[in-house]
CSV table of C-alpha atoms and ligand atoms in Angstrom, one decimal:
chain,number,residue,atom,x,y,z
N,120,MET,CA,-146.5,81.8,-70.7
N,121,THR,CA,-143.0,82.9,-70.4
N,122,ILE,CA,-139.7,81.0,-72.1
N,123,LYS,CA,-137.6,79.0,-69.6
N,124,ALA,CA,-134.1,78.4,-69.8
N,125,ILE,CA,-133.2,74.5,-71.1
N,126,ARG,CA,-132.9,71.9,-68.4
N,127,GLY,CA,-129.5,71.6,-67.4
N,128,PHE,CA,-128.4,75.0,-68.6
N,129,ARG,CA,-128.1,77.8,-65.9
N,130,ASP,CA,-127.7,81.3,-65.3
N,131,VAL,CA,-125.0,82.7,-63.6
N,132,LEU,CA,-126.6,85.5,-61.4
N,133,PRO,CA,-124.5,88.6,-60.6
N,134,GLU,CA,-123.9,87.4,-57.2
N,135,GLU,CA,-122.3,84.3,-58.0
N,136,ALA,CA,-120.8,86.1,-61.1
N,137,ARG,CA,-118.3,87.8,-58.7
N,138,THR,CA,-117.0,84.5,-57.3
N,139,TRP,CA,-116.5,83.2,-61.1
N,140,ALA,CA,-114.4,86.3,-62.0
N,141,ARG,CA,-112.4,85.8,-58.8
N,142,VAL,CA,-111.6,82.1,-59.6
N,143,GLU,CA,-110.8,83.4,-63.3
N,144,ALA,CA,-108.6,85.9,-62.1
N,145,ILE,CA,-106.5,83.7,-59.8
N,146,ALA,CA,-106.6,80.9,-62.5
N,147,ALA,CA,-105.3,83.2,-65.2
N,148,ARG,CA,-102.5,84.3,-62.4
N,149,VAL,CA,-101.1,80.9,-61.7
N,150,LEU,CA,-101.2,80.0,-64.7
N,151,ARG,CA,-99.1,82.7,-65.8
N,152,THR,CA,-96.6,81.8,-63.2
N,153,HIS,CA,-96.2,78.4,-64.5
N,154,GLY,CA,-95.8,79.6,-67.9
N,155,TYR,CA,-99.3,78.8,-69.8
N,156,GLN,CA,-100.5,80.5,-72.2
N,157,GLU,CA,-104.2,80.8,-73.2
N,158,ILE,CA,-105.9,79.2,-76.4
N,159,ARG,CA,-109.7,79.8,-77.4
N,160,LEU,CA,-110.8,76.9,-79.4
N,161,PRO,CA,-114.4,76.6,-81.2
N,162,VAL,CA,-117.8,75.7,-79.7
N,163,LEU,CA,-118.4,73.2,-82.3
N,164,GLU,CA,-115.9,70.5,-83.9
N,165,LYS,CA,-116.9,67.6,-86.0
N,166,THR,CA,-118.2,64.7,-84.6
N,167,GLU,CA,-115.6,62.4,-85.4
N,168,LEU,CA,-113.0,64.2,-83.6
N,169,PHE,CA,-114.4,63.4,-80.4
N,170,ALA,CA,-115.9,59.9,-81.4
N,171,ARG,CA,-111.9,58.9,-82.0
N,172,SER,CA,-110.4,60.7,-79.3
N,173,ILE,CA,-112.7,60.1,-76.0
N,174,GLY,CA,-113.8,56.6,-77.6
N,175,GLU,CA,-116.5,55.4,-79.5
N,176,SER,CA,-117.7,53.2,-76.3
N,177,THR,CA,-117.6,55.7,-73.8
N,178,ASP,CA,-120.4,56.7,-72.0
N,179,ILE,CA,-119.7,60.3,-73.2
N,180,VAL,CA,-119.8,59.4,-76.9
N,181,GLU,CA,-122.1,56.6,-76.8
N,182,LYS,CA,-125.0,58.9,-74.7
N,183,GLU,CA,-123.8,62.5,-73.8
N,184,MET,CA,-122.9,64.4,-76.9
N,185,PHE,CA,-125.3,67.2,-78.0
N,186,THR,CA,-125.0,65.7,-82.0
N,187,PHE,CA,-126.7,67.0,-85.0
N,188,PRO,CA,-126.5,67.1,-88.5
N,189,ASP,CA,-125.6,70.7,-90.4
N,190,ARG,CA,-127.8,71.7,-93.5
N,191,HIS,CA,-125.1,69.8,-95.3
N,192,GLY,CA,-125.7,66.2,-93.7
N,193,GLU,CA,-122.4,66.8,-91.5
N,194,LEU,CA,-122.7,65.6,-88.2
N,195,LEU,CA,-121.7,68.4,-85.5
N,196,THR,CA,-120.9,68.3,-82.2
N,197,LEU,CA,-121.2,70.6,-79.1
N,198,ARG,CA,-118.0,70.1,-77.3
N,199,PRO,CA,-118.3,67.6,-74.2
N,200,GLU,CA,-114.7,68.5,-73.1
N,201,ALA,CA,-111.4,70.6,-74.5
N,202,THR,CA,-108.8,68.2,-75.0
N,203,ALA,CA,-109.8,67.1,-78.5
N,204,GLY,CA,-110.4,70.1,-79.5
N,205,MET,CA,-106.9,71.0,-78.3
N,206,VAL,CA,-104.8,68.7,-80.0
N,207,ARG,CA,-106.9,69.2,-82.9
N,208,ALA,CA,-106.0,72.9,-82.7
N,209,VAL,CA,-102.0,72.1,-82.0
N,210,LEU,CA,-101.6,69.4,-85.1
N,211,GLU,CA,-103.8,72.1,-87.7
N,212,ASN,CA,-101.9,75.0,-86.1
N,213,ASN,CA,-98.6,73.4,-86.2
N,214,LEU,CA,-98.0,74.8,-82.7
N,215,VAL,CA,-95.6,72.2,-81.6
N,216,GLU,CA,-92.8,72.6,-84.7
N,217,GLY,CA,-89.3,71.6,-83.6
N,218,GLY,CA,-90.7,69.2,-80.7
N,219,ARG,CA,-90.8,72.2,-78.5
N,220,PRO,CA,-93.0,72.1,-75.3
N,221,LEU,CA,-95.8,74.0,-75.5
N,222,LYS,CA,-97.9,74.8,-72.3
N,223,LEU,CA,-102.0,75.9,-73.0
N,224,PHE,CA,-104.9,76.5,-70.7
N,225,PHE,CA,-108.6,77.0,-72.3
N,226,LEU,CA,-111.7,78.6,-70.4
N,227,GLY,CA,-114.9,77.8,-71.7
N,228,PRO,CA,-118.7,76.0,-71.8
N,229,MET,CA,-118.6,72.5,-72.4
N,230,PHE,CA,-121.9,70.2,-73.2
N,231,ARG,CA,-122.9,67.0,-71.9
N,232,TYR,CA,-126.2,65.4,-72.1
N,233,GLU,CA,-126.6,63.9,-68.9
N,234,ARG,CA,-129.2,63.8,-66.2
N,235,PRO,CA,-128.8,67.5,-64.4
N,236,GLN,CA,-128.3,67.2,-60.8
N,237,LYS,CA,-126.3,68.8,-57.9
N,238,GLY,CA,-122.9,69.6,-59.5
N,239,ARG,CA,-124.1,68.2,-62.8
N,240,GLN,CA,-125.3,70.3,-65.9
N,241,ARG,CA,-125.5,69.3,-69.2
N,242,GLN,CA,-123.7,73.3,-69.7
N,243,PHE,CA,-120.6,73.3,-67.6
N,244,HIS,CA,-117.6,75.0,-67.6
N,245,GLN,CA,-113.8,73.9,-67.5
N,246,LEU,CA,-110.9,75.4,-66.9
N,247,ASP,CA,-108.4,72.7,-69.2
N,248,VAL,CA,-104.6,73.0,-68.9
N,249,GLU,CA,-102.3,70.9,-71.3
N,250,ALA,CA,-98.8,70.3,-71.3
N,251,PHE,CA,-97.6,69.1,-75.1
N,252,ASN,CA,-94.2,67.8,-75.7
N,253,ASP,CA,-93.4,66.9,-72.8
N,254,PRO,CA,-93.0,63.0,-72.0
N,255,SER,CA,-91.8,63.0,-68.1
N,256,PRO,CA,-93.2,62.3,-64.6
N,257,GLN,CA,-92.4,65.4,-63.6
N,258,MET,CA,-94.4,67.1,-66.3
N,259,ASP,CA,-97.4,65.3,-65.0
N,260,ALA,CA,-96.6,66.0,-61.2
N,261,GLU,CA,-96.0,69.9,-62.6
N,262,ILE,CA,-99.8,69.7,-63.8
N,263,ILE,CA,-101.1,68.2,-60.6
N,264,VAL,CA,-99.0,70.6,-58.4
N,265,LEU,CA,-100.2,73.9,-60.3
N,266,LEU,CA,-104.0,72.5,-60.1
N,267,ALA,CA,-103.5,72.3,-56.0
N,268,HIS,CA,-101.8,75.2,-56.0
N,269,PHE,CA,-104.9,77.2,-57.5
N,270,LEU,CA,-107.6,75.4,-55.5
N,271,ASN,CA,-105.2,76.7,-52.4
N,272,GLU,CA,-105.2,79.8,-53.8
N,273,VAL,CA,-109.0,80.0,-54.6
N,274,GLY,CA,-109.1,78.7,-50.7
N,275,LEU,CA,-110.5,75.2,-51.4
N,276,ASP,CA,-109.3,72.9,-48.6
N,277,ARG,CA,-110.2,69.3,-47.7
N,278,LEU,CA,-109.1,67.9,-50.9
N,279,THR,CA,-107.6,64.5,-52.0
N,280,VAL,CA,-105.7,63.8,-55.0
N,281,HIS,CA,-106.1,60.4,-56.1
N,282,VAL,CA,-103.6,59.0,-58.6
N,283,ASN,CA,-103.3,55.8,-61.3
N,284,SER,CA,-101.6,54.7,-63.3
N,285,LEU,CA,-102.7,52.9,-66.6
N,286,GLY,CA,-99.8,51.7,-68.2
N,287,CYS,CA,-98.8,52.1,-72.1
N,288,ALA,CA,-99.6,50.4,-75.4
N,289,GLU,CA,-96.9,48.0,-74.3
N,290,CYS,CA,-98.9,46.6,-70.8
N,291,ARG,CA,-102.0,47.2,-71.4
N,292,PRO,CA,-102.8,44.5,-73.2
N,293,ALA,CA,-102.0,42.1,-70.8
N,294,PHE,CA,-104.0,43.9,-68.1
N,295,ARG,CA,-107.0,43.7,-70.4
N,296,ARG,CA,-106.5,39.8,-71.1
N,297,ALA,CA,-106.9,39.3,-67.5
N,298,LEU,CA,-109.6,41.8,-66.5
N,299,GLU,CA,-111.8,40.6,-69.3
N,300,SER,CA,-110.6,36.8,-67.9
N,301,PHE,CA,-112.3,37.8,-64.6
N,302,LEU,CA,-115.2,39.4,-66.1
N,303,ARG,CA,-116.5,36.8,-67.8
N,304,GLY,CA,-116.6,34.8,-64.1
N,305,VAL,CA,-118.9,37.2,-63.0
N,306,ARG,CA,-120.6,38.5,-66.4
N,307,GLY,CA,-123.8,37.1,-64.8
N,308,ASP,CA,-123.9,39.5,-62.3
N,309,LEU,CA,-123.2,42.4,-64.5
N,310,CYS,CA,-125.6,45.3,-65.2
N,311,PRO,CA,-126.7,44.9,-68.9
N,312,ASP,CA,-124.5,48.1,-69.5
N,313,CYS,CA,-121.6,46.3,-68.3
N,314,GLN,CA,-122.1,42.9,-69.8
N,315,ARG,CA,-122.0,44.8,-73.4
N,316,ARG,CA,-119.1,47.0,-72.0
N,317,LEU,CA,-117.5,43.7,-71.7
N,318,GLU,CA,-117.4,43.0,-75.4
N,319,THR,CA,-116.8,46.4,-76.3
N,320,ASN,CA,-114.7,48.1,-73.8
N,321,PRO,CA,-113.8,46.3,-70.8
N,322,VAL,CA,-111.9,48.7,-68.9
N,323,ARG,CA,-115.4,51.1,-68.6
N,324,VAL,CA,-116.8,48.4,-66.3
N,325,ILE,CA,-114.3,49.5,-63.5
N,326,ASP,CA,-116.2,52.7,-63.4
N,327,CYS,CA,-119.6,51.6,-63.6
N,328,LYS,CA,-122.0,53.5,-61.2
N,329,VAL,CA,-124.2,51.1,-60.5
N,330,PRO,CA,-123.4,49.7,-56.5
N,331,ARG,CA,-123.5,45.8,-57.7
N,332,CYS,CA,-120.9,46.0,-60.2
N,333,GLY,CA,-118.9,48.3,-58.0
N,334,GLU,CA,-119.2,45.6,-55.7
N,335,LEU,CA,-118.3,43.4,-58.0
N,336,VAL,CA,-115.0,44.9,-59.5
N,337,GLN,CA,-113.8,45.1,-55.7
N,338,ASP,CA,-112.0,41.6,-56.7
N,339,ALA,CA,-110.9,43.0,-60.6
N,340,PRO,CA,-106.9,43.2,-61.3
N,341,TRP,CA,-105.3,46.3,-61.3
N,342,THR,CA,-103.4,48.3,-63.5
N,343,VAL,CA,-100.6,49.1,-61.4
N,344,ASP,CA,-99.7,45.3,-61.0
N,345,PHE,CA,-99.1,44.9,-65.0
N,346,LEU,CA,-97.1,47.9,-65.7
N,347,CYS,CA,-93.9,47.1,-67.7
N,348,PRO,CA,-90.6,48.6,-66.2
N,349,ASP,CA,-90.8,52.0,-67.9
N,350,CYS,CA,-94.5,52.6,-66.7
N,351,ARG,CA,-93.2,51.6,-63.5
N,352,ARG,CA,-90.1,53.9,-63.4
N,353,HIS,CA,-92.5,56.9,-64.8
N,354,PHE,CA,-95.4,56.0,-61.8
N,355,ASP,CA,-92.7,56.1,-59.1
N,356,GLY,CA,-90.9,59.7,-60.8
N,357,LEU,CA,-94.6,60.8,-60.2
N,358,LEU,CA,-94.9,59.9,-56.8
N,359,GLN,CA,-91.4,61.2,-55.9
N,360,ALA,CA,-91.9,64.7,-57.8
N,361,LEU,CA,-94.9,64.8,-55.9
N,362,ARG,CA,-93.7,64.3,-52.6
N,363,GLN,CA,-90.9,66.8,-53.4
N,364,ALA,CA,-93.7,69.6,-54.1
N,365,GLY,CA,-95.4,68.7,-50.7
N,366,VAL,CA,-98.5,67.0,-52.5
N,367,THR,CA,-99.4,63.5,-50.9
N,368,PRO,CA,-101.5,61.6,-53.3
N,369,ALA,CA,-103.8,58.7,-52.6
N,370,LEU,CA,-103.2,55.8,-54.6
N,371,ASP,CA,-106.5,54.8,-56.2
N,372,ARG,CA,-106.0,51.6,-57.8
N,373,ARG,CA,-109.5,51.6,-59.1
N,374,LEU,CA,-109.1,54.9,-60.7
N,375,VAL,CA,-109.6,54.4,-64.4
N,376,ARG,CA,-110.9,57.5,-65.6
N,377,GLY,CA,-114.4,57.9,-68.3
N,378,LEU,CA,-112.3,58.8,-71.5
N,379,ASP,CA,-110.3,56.6,-73.9
N,380,TYR,CA,-107.3,58.4,-74.7
N,381,TYR,CA,-105.4,58.4,-71.4
N,382,THR,CA,-102.0,56.3,-70.9
N,383,ARG,CA,-100.0,55.9,-67.9
N,384,THR,CA,-100.8,58.9,-65.4
N,385,ILE,CA,-104.8,59.8,-64.1
N,386,PHE,CA,-105.5,61.5,-61.4
N,387,GLU,CA,-108.6,63.0,-59.9
N,388,VAL,CA,-109.3,65.7,-57.6
N,389,LEU,CA,-112.3,64.8,-54.8
N,390,HIS,CA,-113.8,67.2,-52.6
N,391,GLY,CA,-116.2,65.0,-50.0
N,392,GLU,CA,-118.8,67.5,-49.6
N,393,LEU,CA,-119.6,67.5,-53.4
N,394,GLY,CA,-121.3,64.1,-52.7
N,395,SER,CA,-121.4,61.4,-55.8
N,396,GLN,CA,-120.4,64.0,-58.2
N,397,ASN,CA,-117.2,64.7,-56.2
N,398,ALA,CA,-114.4,65.2,-58.8
N,399,VAL,CA,-113.4,68.9,-58.8
N,400,ALA,CA,-110.8,68.2,-61.4
N,401,GLY,CA,-109.5,65.3,-63.2
N,402,GLY,CA,-106.8,64.5,-65.7
N,403,GLY,CA,-103.8,62.7,-67.0
N,404,ARG,CA,-101.3,61.5,-70.0
N,405,TYR,CA,-102.3,60.9,-73.3
N,406,ASP,CA,-99.1,60.2,-75.2
N,407,ASP,CA,-100.8,58.5,-78.0
N,408,LEU,CA,-103.8,60.8,-78.6
N,409,ALA,CA,-102.3,63.3,-81.7
N,410,ARG,CA,-101.1,60.3,-83.1
N,411,SER,CA,-104.2,58.6,-83.1
N,412,LEU,CA,-105.8,61.7,-84.9
N,413,GLY,CA,-103.3,61.3,-88.2
N,414,GLY,CA,-100.6,63.5,-86.3
N,415,PRO,CA,-96.6,63.0,-85.2
N,416,ASP,CA,-95.7,61.5,-81.9
N,417,ILE,CA,-96.9,64.0,-79.1
N,418,PRO,CA,-96.6,63.4,-75.6
N,419,ALA,CA,-99.1,65.1,-73.7
N,420,THR,CA,-100.7,65.6,-70.2
N,421,GLY,CA,-103.1,67.8,-68.8
N,422,PHE,CA,-106.7,68.0,-67.0
N,423,ALA,CA,-110.0,70.0,-66.4
N,424,LEU,CA,-111.2,71.7,-63.7
N,425,GLY,CA,-115.1,71.8,-63.1
N,426,LEU,CA,-116.0,75.2,-62.7
N,427,GLU,CA,-119.5,75.1,-61.5
N,428,ARG,CA,-118.1,72.6,-58.8
N,429,LEU,CA,-115.5,74.7,-57.8
N,430,VAL,CA,-118.0,77.8,-57.5
N,431,MET,CA,-120.4,75.7,-55.7
N,432,LEU,CA,-118.1,74.5,-53.2
N,433,LEU,CA,-116.6,78.0,-52.6
N,434,GLY,CA,-120.5,79.5,-52.4
N,435,ARG,CA,-120.8,77.8,-49.3
N,436,GLN,CA,-118.6,80.3,-47.3
N,437,GLY,CA,-120.5,83.5,-49.2
N,438,HIS,CA,-119.7,84.7,-52.4
N,439,PRO,CA,-117.5,88.3,-52.6
N,440,ALA,CA,-119.9,91.7,-52.0
N,441,PRO,CA,-119.7,93.7,-54.6
N,442,GLU,CA,-117.5,96.7,-54.4
N,443,GLY,CA,-119.4,100.0,-54.0
N,444,PRO,CA,-118.9,102.8,-56.0
N,445,ARG,CA,-116.2,105.7,-54.8
N,446,LEU,CA,-119.0,108.3,-55.5
N,447,TYR,CA,-122.7,108.4,-56.0
N,448,VAL,CA,-124.1,111.5,-57.6
N,449,ALA,CA,-127.7,112.5,-55.8
N,450,ALA,CA,-129.0,114.9,-58.5
N,451,LEU,CA,-132.7,116.0,-56.6
N,452,ASP,CA,-134.5,117.1,-59.7
N,453,GLU,CA,-134.9,117.0,-63.3
N,454,ALA,CA,-132.2,120.2,-63.6
N,455,ALA,CA,-130.0,119.0,-61.2
N,456,VAL,CA,-129.8,115.2,-63.4
N,457,GLU,CA,-129.1,117.2,-66.7
N,458,LYS,CA,-126.3,119.5,-64.8
N,459,CYS,CA,-124.6,116.5,-63.4
N,460,PHE,CA,-124.7,113.6,-66.3
N,461,GLY,CA,-121.4,115.2,-67.6
N,462,LEU,CA,-119.8,115.3,-64.5
N,463,VAL,CA,-120.4,111.7,-63.7
N,464,GLN,CA,-119.4,110.8,-67.5
N,465,GLU,CA,-115.9,112.8,-67.0
N,466,LEU,CA,-115.4,111.3,-63.3
N,467,ARG,CA,-115.6,107.5,-65.4
N,468,ARG,CA,-113.5,108.5,-68.3
N,469,ARG,CA,-111.0,109.1,-65.6
N,470,GLY,CA,-111.3,105.8,-64.3
N,471,PHE,CA,-113.5,106.7,-61.2
N,472,THR,CA,-116.3,104.0,-60.4
N,473,VAL,CA,-119.1,106.7,-60.3
N,474,GLU,CA,-122.4,105.9,-59.8
N,475,THR,CA,-126.0,107.9,-60.2
N,476,ASP,CA,-129.9,107.8,-60.9
N,477,TYR,CA,-131.5,109.6,-64.1
N,478,MET,CA,-134.7,110.0,-62.0
N,479,ALA,CA,-135.0,112.9,-59.6
N,480,GLY,CA,-135.6,111.7,-55.9
N,481,SER,CA,-135.5,113.4,-52.5
N,482,LEU,CA,-132.8,114.2,-50.5
N,483,LYS,CA,-133.5,110.8,-48.0
N,484,SER,CA,-134.2,108.5,-50.8
N,485,ARG,CA,-131.0,109.3,-52.5
N,486,LEU,CA,-129.1,108.7,-49.4
N,487,LYS,CA,-131.1,105.6,-48.8
N,488,ARG,CA,-129.7,104.3,-52.2
N,489,ALA,CA,-126.2,105.8,-51.9
N,490,ASP,CA,-125.9,103.4,-48.6
N,491,LYS,CA,-127.3,100.4,-50.1
N,492,LEU,CA,-124.7,101.0,-52.8
N,493,GLY,CA,-121.9,101.0,-50.2
N,494,ALA,CA,-121.0,104.2,-51.5
N,495,LEU,CA,-118.2,106.3,-49.9
N,496,ARG,CA,-119.4,109.4,-51.1
N,497,VAL,CA,-121.8,111.2,-52.2
N,498,LEU,CA,-122.2,114.6,-54.1
N,499,ILE,CA,-125.6,116.2,-53.3
N,500,VAL,CA,-126.8,118.5,-56.1
N,501,GLY,CA,-130.3,120.1,-55.9
N,502,PRO,CA,-132.2,123.6,-56.6
N,503,ASP,CA,-130.7,125.3,-53.8
N,504,GLU,CA,-127.2,124.1,-54.9
N,505,ILE,CA,-127.7,124.8,-58.2
N,506,ALA,CA,-128.9,128.1,-57.8
N,507,ARG,CA,-125.8,128.9,-55.5
N,508,GLY,CA,-123.3,127.6,-58.0
N,509,GLU,CA,-122.5,124.9,-55.8
N,510,ALA,CA,-122.4,120.7,-54.9
N,511,VAL,CA,-122.1,119.2,-51.5
N,512,LEU,CA,-120.4,116.5,-50.8
N,513,ARG,CA,-120.6,114.1,-48.0
N,514,ASP,CA,-118.7,111.3,-46.7
N,515,MET,CA,-120.9,108.3,-45.8
N,516,ALA,CA,-118.9,107.0,-43.2
N,517,THR,CA,-118.7,110.6,-41.0
N,518,LYS,CA,-121.4,112.2,-42.1
N,519,GLU,CA,-119.8,115.2,-42.5
N,520,GLN,CA,-120.3,117.4,-45.3
N,521,VAL,CA,-118.0,120.4,-47.7
N,522,VAL,CA,-119.2,122.5,-49.9
N,523,LEU,CA,-117.8,122.5,-53.5
N,524,PRO,CA,-117.7,125.2,-55.7
N,525,TRP,CA,-119.7,124.2,-59.4
N,526,ALA,CA,-116.7,125.5,-61.4
N,527,GLY,CA,-113.7,123.3,-61.2
N,528,ALA,CA,-115.8,120.5,-59.3
N,529,ILE,CA,-114.8,117.6,-61.3
N,530,GLU,CA,-110.8,118.3,-60.7
N,531,ASN,CA,-111.6,118.7,-57.0
N,532,LEU,CA,-113.4,115.3,-57.2
N,533,ALA,CA,-110.8,114.0,-58.8
N,534,GLU,CA,-108.3,114.8,-56.5
N,535,LEU,CA,-110.3,114.0,-53.6
N,536,LEU,CA,-111.6,110.6,-54.5
N,537,ASP,CA,-109.8,107.3,-54.7
N,538,LYS,CA,-110.0,105.0,-57.6
N,539,GLY,CA,-109.6,102.3,-55.4
N,540,ASP,CA,-107.4,100.1,-57.6
N,541,GLY,CA,-104.1,101.2,-56.0
N,542,SER,CA,-103.6,103.6,-58.7
J,40,LIG,P1,-114.1,64.8,-67.2
J,40,LIG,O1,-113.3,64.3,-66.1
J,40,LIG,O2,-114.8,64.6,-68.2
J,40,LIG,O3,-112.3,65.0,-67.8
J,40,LIG,O4,-113.9,66.4,-66.5
J,40,LIG,C1,-113.1,67.2,-65.9
J,40,LIG,C2,-114.1,68.0,-64.9
J,40,LIG,O5,-114.9,68.4,-65.4
J,40,LIG,C3,-114.7,67.1,-63.9
J,40,LIG,O6,-113.7,66.5,-62.6
J,40,LIG,C4,-116.0,68.1,-63.6
J,40,LIG,O7,-115.4,68.7,-62.1
J,40,LIG,C5,-116.6,68.5,-64.5
J,40,LIG,N1,-117.4,68.1,-65.0
J,40,LIG,C6,-117.9,66.9,-66.0
J,40,LIG,N2,-119.0,66.8,-66.6
J,40,LIG,C7,-119.7,67.8,-65.5
J,40,LIG,C8,-121.1,68.3,-65.7
J,40,LIG,N3,-122.2,67.2,-66.5
J,40,LIG,N4,-121.5,69.2,-65.2
J,40,LIG,C9,-121.0,69.8,-64.3
J,40,LIG,N5,-119.2,69.1,-64.2
J,40,LIG,C10,-118.7,68.5,-65.0
J,40,LIG,C11,-112.1,65.6,-69.0
J,40,LIG,O8,-113.3,66.5,-69.5
J,40,LIG,C12,-110.7,65.9,-69.6
J,40,LIG,N6,-110.7,66.6,-70.8
J,40,LIG,C13,-109.4,66.1,-68.9
J,40,LIG,C14,-108.5,66.4,-69.2
J,40,LIG,C15,-107.5,67.4,-69.6
J,40,LIG,N7,-107.2,65.0,-69.3
J,40,LIG,C16,-106.3,65.7,-69.6
J,40,LIG,N8,-106.5,67.0,-70.2
């Protein structure tokens, strides 16, 4: 029996990987223009980090983490998201000493033990973008505008940006009390999970996926009606900044997000074609997280984008074709294979994309292969060419052929071929 991949863990095959590479290159460029630096973080962290940041009574921590003890019994978890690890790294490495703003991004695999379905895997990848030490609504707006700009650059449209404000430690208790009293009134109709959530984390009831719970919370109180004056000003500032940047968000009063660390701004970018797993990206502000992990006050805001979902949407328009080699070397017998080996390696060393095969084959089969690869030119070397001290260079588009003397062939080819990268 052959061994298969683990459920919810998938291979990204070469065709799809070309879209990944394109998306990653655009992300790196857009993030650079907005002043974000890359950081790379470990895949494993102490379980406690996620429990304390994402929240003990969230779905992620309660039932979706890949957690296991190491050889000494310490509980470790494969990161289910990047924000907690990012804050841990910022604190541990003193990256915001002196209260300077710091803008970081990170791309890598995350792990959640969810039921796999379209757009939902157990290993998935996030582009995670975080801005530290800037409490302004403009920084929240920058993060959202950056995300919209990136999605536009990769060629994704029909997106909506949903925003909401959760308020802060000042105004949230009043909202929570109102929500609790509303939920107690409908308690008997809530699903068993939500009856439990009502005691542990009532806000989670608002985004319960059970349809009946969804209907019941239609009449629940809204966070925006409980905002203190500072949070109200912050939210208005965000909406104004977004308008200035040409982003029209949908105010989504039901949006609460599935992680506990948020304060004030939260948002999601949704795409209609994704079905129930319709968020391409989500994020928000988390001004209290650094302190709750034992650090100083570090206001922060950010988002994470699910790369599988993005690539799935882009893949509907087709993945980019591979770029063909500039030259295919057709060695027609074993002696030609031996003779051409050095030439191929030297041209590659000089930066040309060159392909060949080390198994001799007929001219017809080699030309077919060159055509399939999309090679622009073919260098033909067989017993006749070797005897004459020559090689034949064929242009695949015009089918024109020229004879090159073998001596000096590398220099001749280096002049004739184009590297294809603009150099
Ligand atoms: P999140 O909403 O849990 O936020 O995840 C962000 C994105 O990751 C989702 O919108 C989705 O595209 C993708 N995603 C999540 N779970 C899966 C899955 N099982 N399979 C495929 N894609 C998935 C966070 O993780 C926060 N850390 C975002 C953030 C950053 N907030 C502030 N800074």
